[in-house]
Amino acid sequence: MGPRVALGLLSALPADLLGQAVTGDDPKLLTAAPGVGKKLAERIVLELKTKLPDHLAGLAPSAAPIENPAAGEAAAALITLGFRETQVHAVVQKLAAKQPEAGAEELIRLALRELR
């Protein structure tokens, strides 16, 4: 992987989602970056799995349960739409922490913007 692909990955995905894609064996998420196809994404996951910094490697899919009922509804709806559970939980938890008063519909709308 060269610098152009690395910059493309970092511009297409936030660092936390990039870490989750690698630790959660989700190369499909990495293909959202320009210049990253299926084979390269699989190679990136394979090579980076053991080389991630602790703050990114510790992002396990079930790191913390979603306690906000609206966030739980939003996560369930997004998973039903076909998004990966690891992605959804991280994004919804972050959004719910930023806007604790937001309802499920608002969280879904914000999460869809961030997940695309």
C-alpha atoms as a PDB file:
ATOM      1  CA  MET A   1       0.000   0.000   0.000  1.00  0.00           C
ATOM      2  CA  GLY A   2       1.434   3.335  -1.001  1.00  0.00           C
ATOM      3  CA  PRO A   3       0.979   6.822   0.384  1.00  0.00           C
ATOM      4  CA  ARG A   4      -1.799   7.682  -2.060  1.00  0.00           C
ATOM      5  CA  VAL A   5      -3.921   4.716  -0.927  1.00  0.00           C
ATOM      6  CA  ALA A   6      -3.147   5.422   2.738  1.00  0.00           C
ATOM      7  CA  LEU A   7      -4.283   9.029   2.378  1.00  0.00           C
ATOM      8  CA  GLY A   8      -7.376   7.858   0.514  1.00  0.00           C
ATOM      9  CA  LEU A   9      -8.232   5.485   3.352  1.00  0.00           C
ATOM     10  CA  LEU A  10      -7.798   8.152   5.990  1.00  0.00           C
ATOM     11  CA  SER A  11      -9.871  10.664   4.051  1.00  0.00           C
ATOM     12  CA  ALA A  12     -12.678   8.182   3.333  1.00  0.00           C
ATOM     13  CA  LEU A  13     -12.960   6.664   6.818  1.00  0.00           C
ATOM     14  CA  PRO A  14     -12.548   8.051  10.327  1.00  0.00           C
ATOM     15  CA  ALA A  15      -9.709   6.410  12.248  1.00  0.00           C
ATOM     16  CA  ASP A  16     -12.085   4.589  14.604  1.00  0.00           C
ATOM     17  CA  LEU A  17     -13.979   2.975  11.701  1.00  0.00           C
ATOM     18  CA  LEU A  18     -10.718   2.099  10.014  1.00  0.00           C
ATOM     19  CA  GLY A  19      -9.586   0.372  13.201  1.00  0.00           C
ATOM     20  CA  GLN A  20     -12.874  -1.479  13.492  1.00  0.00           C
ATOM     21  CA  ALA A  21     -12.678  -2.627   9.891  1.00  0.00           C
ATOM     22  CA  VAL A  22      -9.249  -4.108  10.523  1.00  0.00           C
ATOM     23  CA  THR A  23      -9.978  -5.670  13.927  1.00  0.00           C
ATOM     24  CA  GLY A  24     -13.428  -6.879  12.860  1.00  0.00           C
ATOM     25  CA  ASP A  25     -12.254  -8.519   9.609  1.00  0.00           C
ATOM     26  CA  ASP A  26     -14.400  -6.206   7.498  1.00  0.00           C
ATOM     27  CA  PRO A  27     -12.467  -5.516   4.290  1.00  0.00           C
ATOM     28  CA  LYS A  28     -15.667  -4.458   2.508  1.00  0.00           C
ATOM     29  CA  LEU A  29     -15.683  -1.236   4.550  1.00  0.00           C
ATOM     30  CA  LEU A  30     -12.203  -0.365   3.296  1.00  0.00           C
ATOM     31  CA  THR A  31     -13.323  -0.536  -0.336  1.00  0.00           C
ATOM     32  CA  ALA A  32     -15.083   2.802   0.187  1.00  0.00           C
ATOM     33  CA  ALA A  33     -11.689   4.474  -0.212  1.00  0.00           C
ATOM     34  CA  PRO A  34     -10.525   5.430  -3.692  1.00  0.00           C
ATOM     35  CA  GLY A  35      -8.031   2.969  -5.148  1.00  0.00           C
ATOM     36  CA  VAL A  36      -8.892   0.183  -2.706  1.00  0.00           C
ATOM     37  CA  GLY A  37     -10.414  -2.909  -4.255  1.00  0.00           C
ATOM     38  CA  LYS A  38     -11.471  -6.172  -2.679  1.00  0.00           C
ATOM     39  CA  LYS A  39      -8.041  -7.827  -2.826  1.00  0.00           C
ATOM     40  CA  LEU A  40      -6.154  -4.825  -1.480  1.00  0.00           C
ATOM     41  CA  ALA A  41      -8.691  -4.371   1.318  1.00  0.00           C
ATOM     42  CA  GLU A  42      -8.278  -8.016   2.345  1.00  0.00           C
ATOM     43  CA  ARG A  43      -4.492  -7.619   2.312  1.00  0.00           C
ATOM     44  CA  ILE A  44      -4.689  -4.460   4.413  1.00  0.00           C
ATOM     45  CA  VAL A  45      -6.846  -6.205   7.025  1.00  0.00           C
ATOM     46  CA  LEU A  46      -4.476  -9.172   7.111  1.00  0.00           C
ATOM     47  CA  GLU A  47      -1.324  -7.086   7.429  1.00  0.00           C
ATOM     48  CA  LEU A  48      -2.577  -4.434   9.848  1.00  0.00           C
ATOM     49  CA  LYS A  49      -4.477  -6.677  12.237  1.00  0.00           C
ATOM     50  CA  THR A  50      -1.458  -7.123  14.534  1.00  0.00           C
ATOM     51  CA  LYS A  51       0.102  -3.700  13.902  1.00  0.00           C
ATOM     52  CA  LEU A  52      -2.642  -1.333  15.046  1.00  0.00           C
ATOM     53  CA  PRO A  53      -1.961   1.045  17.936  1.00  0.00           C
ATOM     54  CA  ASP A  54      -3.616   0.108  21.217  1.00  0.00           C
ATOM     55  CA  HIS A  55      -6.201   2.887  21.065  1.00  0.00           C
ATOM     56  CA  LEU A  56      -7.463   1.572  17.699  1.00  0.00           C
ATOM     57  CA  ALA A  57      -7.007  -2.141  18.331  1.00  0.00           C
ATOM     58  CA  GLY A  58      -9.106  -1.928  21.498  1.00  0.00           C
ATOM     59  CA  LEU A  59     -12.219  -1.014  19.530  1.00  0.00           C
ATOM     60  CA  ALA A  60     -13.930  -4.349  19.834  1.00  0.00           C
ATOM     61  CA  PRO A  61     -17.371  -4.704  18.258  1.00  0.00           C
ATOM     62  CA  SER A  62     -19.014  -5.250  21.609  1.00  0.00           C
ATOM     63  CA  ALA A  63     -16.929  -2.739  23.564  1.00  0.00           C
ATOM     64  CA  ALA A  64     -19.913  -1.218  25.339  1.00  0.00           C
ATOM     65  CA  PRO A  65     -23.618  -1.965  25.054  1.00  0.00           C
ATOM     66  CA  ILE A  66     -25.908   0.771  23.825  1.00  0.00           C
ATOM     67  CA  GLU A  67     -27.915   1.979  26.814  1.00  0.00           C
ATOM     68  CA  ASN A  68     -29.893   4.829  25.257  1.00  0.00           C
ATOM     69  CA  PRO A  69     -33.238   3.400  24.000  1.00  0.00           C
ATOM     70  CA  ALA A  70     -33.305   5.714  20.966  1.00  0.00           C
ATOM     71  CA  ALA A  71     -29.747   4.707  20.097  1.00  0.00           C
ATOM     72  CA  GLY A  72     -30.695   1.039  20.438  1.00  0.00           C
ATOM     73  CA  GLU A  73     -33.616   1.527  18.049  1.00  0.00           C
ATOM     74  CA  ALA A  74     -31.420   3.400  15.585  1.00  0.00           C
ATOM     75  CA  ALA A  75     -28.749   0.697  15.699  1.00  0.00           C
ATOM     76  CA  ALA A  76     -31.304  -2.056  15.150  1.00  0.00           C
ATOM     77  CA  ALA A  77     -32.792  -0.211  12.166  1.00  0.00           C
ATOM     78  CA  LEU A  78     -29.386   0.352  10.574  1.00  0.00           C
ATOM     79  CA  ILE A  79     -28.402  -3.282  11.060  1.00  0.00           C
ATOM     80  CA  THR A  80     -31.680  -4.297   9.430  1.00  0.00           C
ATOM     81  CA  LEU A  81     -30.763  -2.078   6.467  1.00  0.00           C
ATOM     82  CA  GLY A  82     -27.624  -4.173   5.985  1.00  0.00           C
ATOM     83  CA  PHE A  83     -24.889  -2.220   7.730  1.00  0.00           C
ATOM     84  CA  ARG A  84     -22.355  -4.216   9.739  1.00  0.00           C
ATOM     85  CA  GLU A  85     -23.020  -4.362  13.450  1.00  0.00           C
ATOM     86  CA  THR A  86     -19.512  -3.201  14.382  1.00  0.00           C
ATOM     87  CA  GLN A  87     -19.843  -0.074  12.241  1.00  0.00           C
ATOM     88  CA  VAL A  88     -23.321   0.740  13.445  1.00  0.00           C
ATOM     89  CA  HIS A  89     -22.608   0.430  17.155  1.00  0.00           C
ATOM     90  CA  ALA A  90     -19.523   2.642  16.991  1.00  0.00           C
ATOM     91  CA  VAL A  91     -21.217   5.371  14.968  1.00  0.00           C
ATOM     92  CA  VAL A  92     -24.489   5.348  16.915  1.00  0.00           C
ATOM     93  CA  GLN A  93     -22.722   5.409  20.286  1.00  0.00           C
ATOM     94  CA  LYS A  94     -20.607   8.364  19.189  1.00  0.00           C
ATOM     95  CA  LEU A  95     -23.630  10.257  17.884  1.00  0.00           C
ATOM     96  CA  ALA A  96     -25.719   9.469  20.970  1.00  0.00           C
ATOM     97  CA  ALA A  97     -22.924  10.753  23.193  1.00  0.00           C
ATOM     98  CA  LYS A  98     -22.748  14.007  21.213  1.00  0.00           C
ATOM     99  CA  GLN A  99     -26.549  14.459  21.151  1.00  0.00           C
ATOM    100  CA  PRO A 100     -28.121  12.583  24.083  1.00  0.00           C
ATOM    101  CA  GLU A 101     -31.525  14.195  23.498  1.00  0.00           C
ATOM    102  CA  ALA A 102     -31.763  13.061  19.848  1.00  0.00           C
ATOM    103  CA  GLY A 103     -34.465  10.574  18.939  1.00  0.00           C
ATOM    104  CA  ALA A 104     -34.066   7.385  16.932  1.00  0.00           C
ATOM    105  CA  GLU A 105     -35.009   9.069  13.635  1.00  0.00           C
ATOM    106  CA  GLU A 106     -32.431  11.814  14.093  1.00  0.00           C
ATOM    107  CA  LEU A 107     -29.727   9.307  15.043  1.00  0.00           C
ATOM    108  CA  ILE A 108     -30.532   7.201  11.964  1.00  0.00           C
ATOM    109  CA  ARG A 109     -30.302  10.237   9.701  1.00  0.00           C
ATOM    110  CA  LEU A 110     -26.957  11.324  11.193  1.00  0.00           C
ATOM    111  CA  ALA A 111     -25.572   7.781  11.164  1.00  0.00           C
ATOM    112  CA  LEU A 112     -26.512   7.301   7.503  1.00  0.00           C
ATOM    113  CA  ARG A 113     -24.505  10.408   6.617  1.00  0.00           C
ATOM    114  CA  GLU A 114     -21.485   9.091   8.469  1.00  0.00           C
ATOM    115  CA  LEU A 115     -21.753   5.484   7.269  1.00  0.00           C
ATOM    116  CA  ARG A 116     -21.935   6.249   3.561  1.00  0.00           C
END
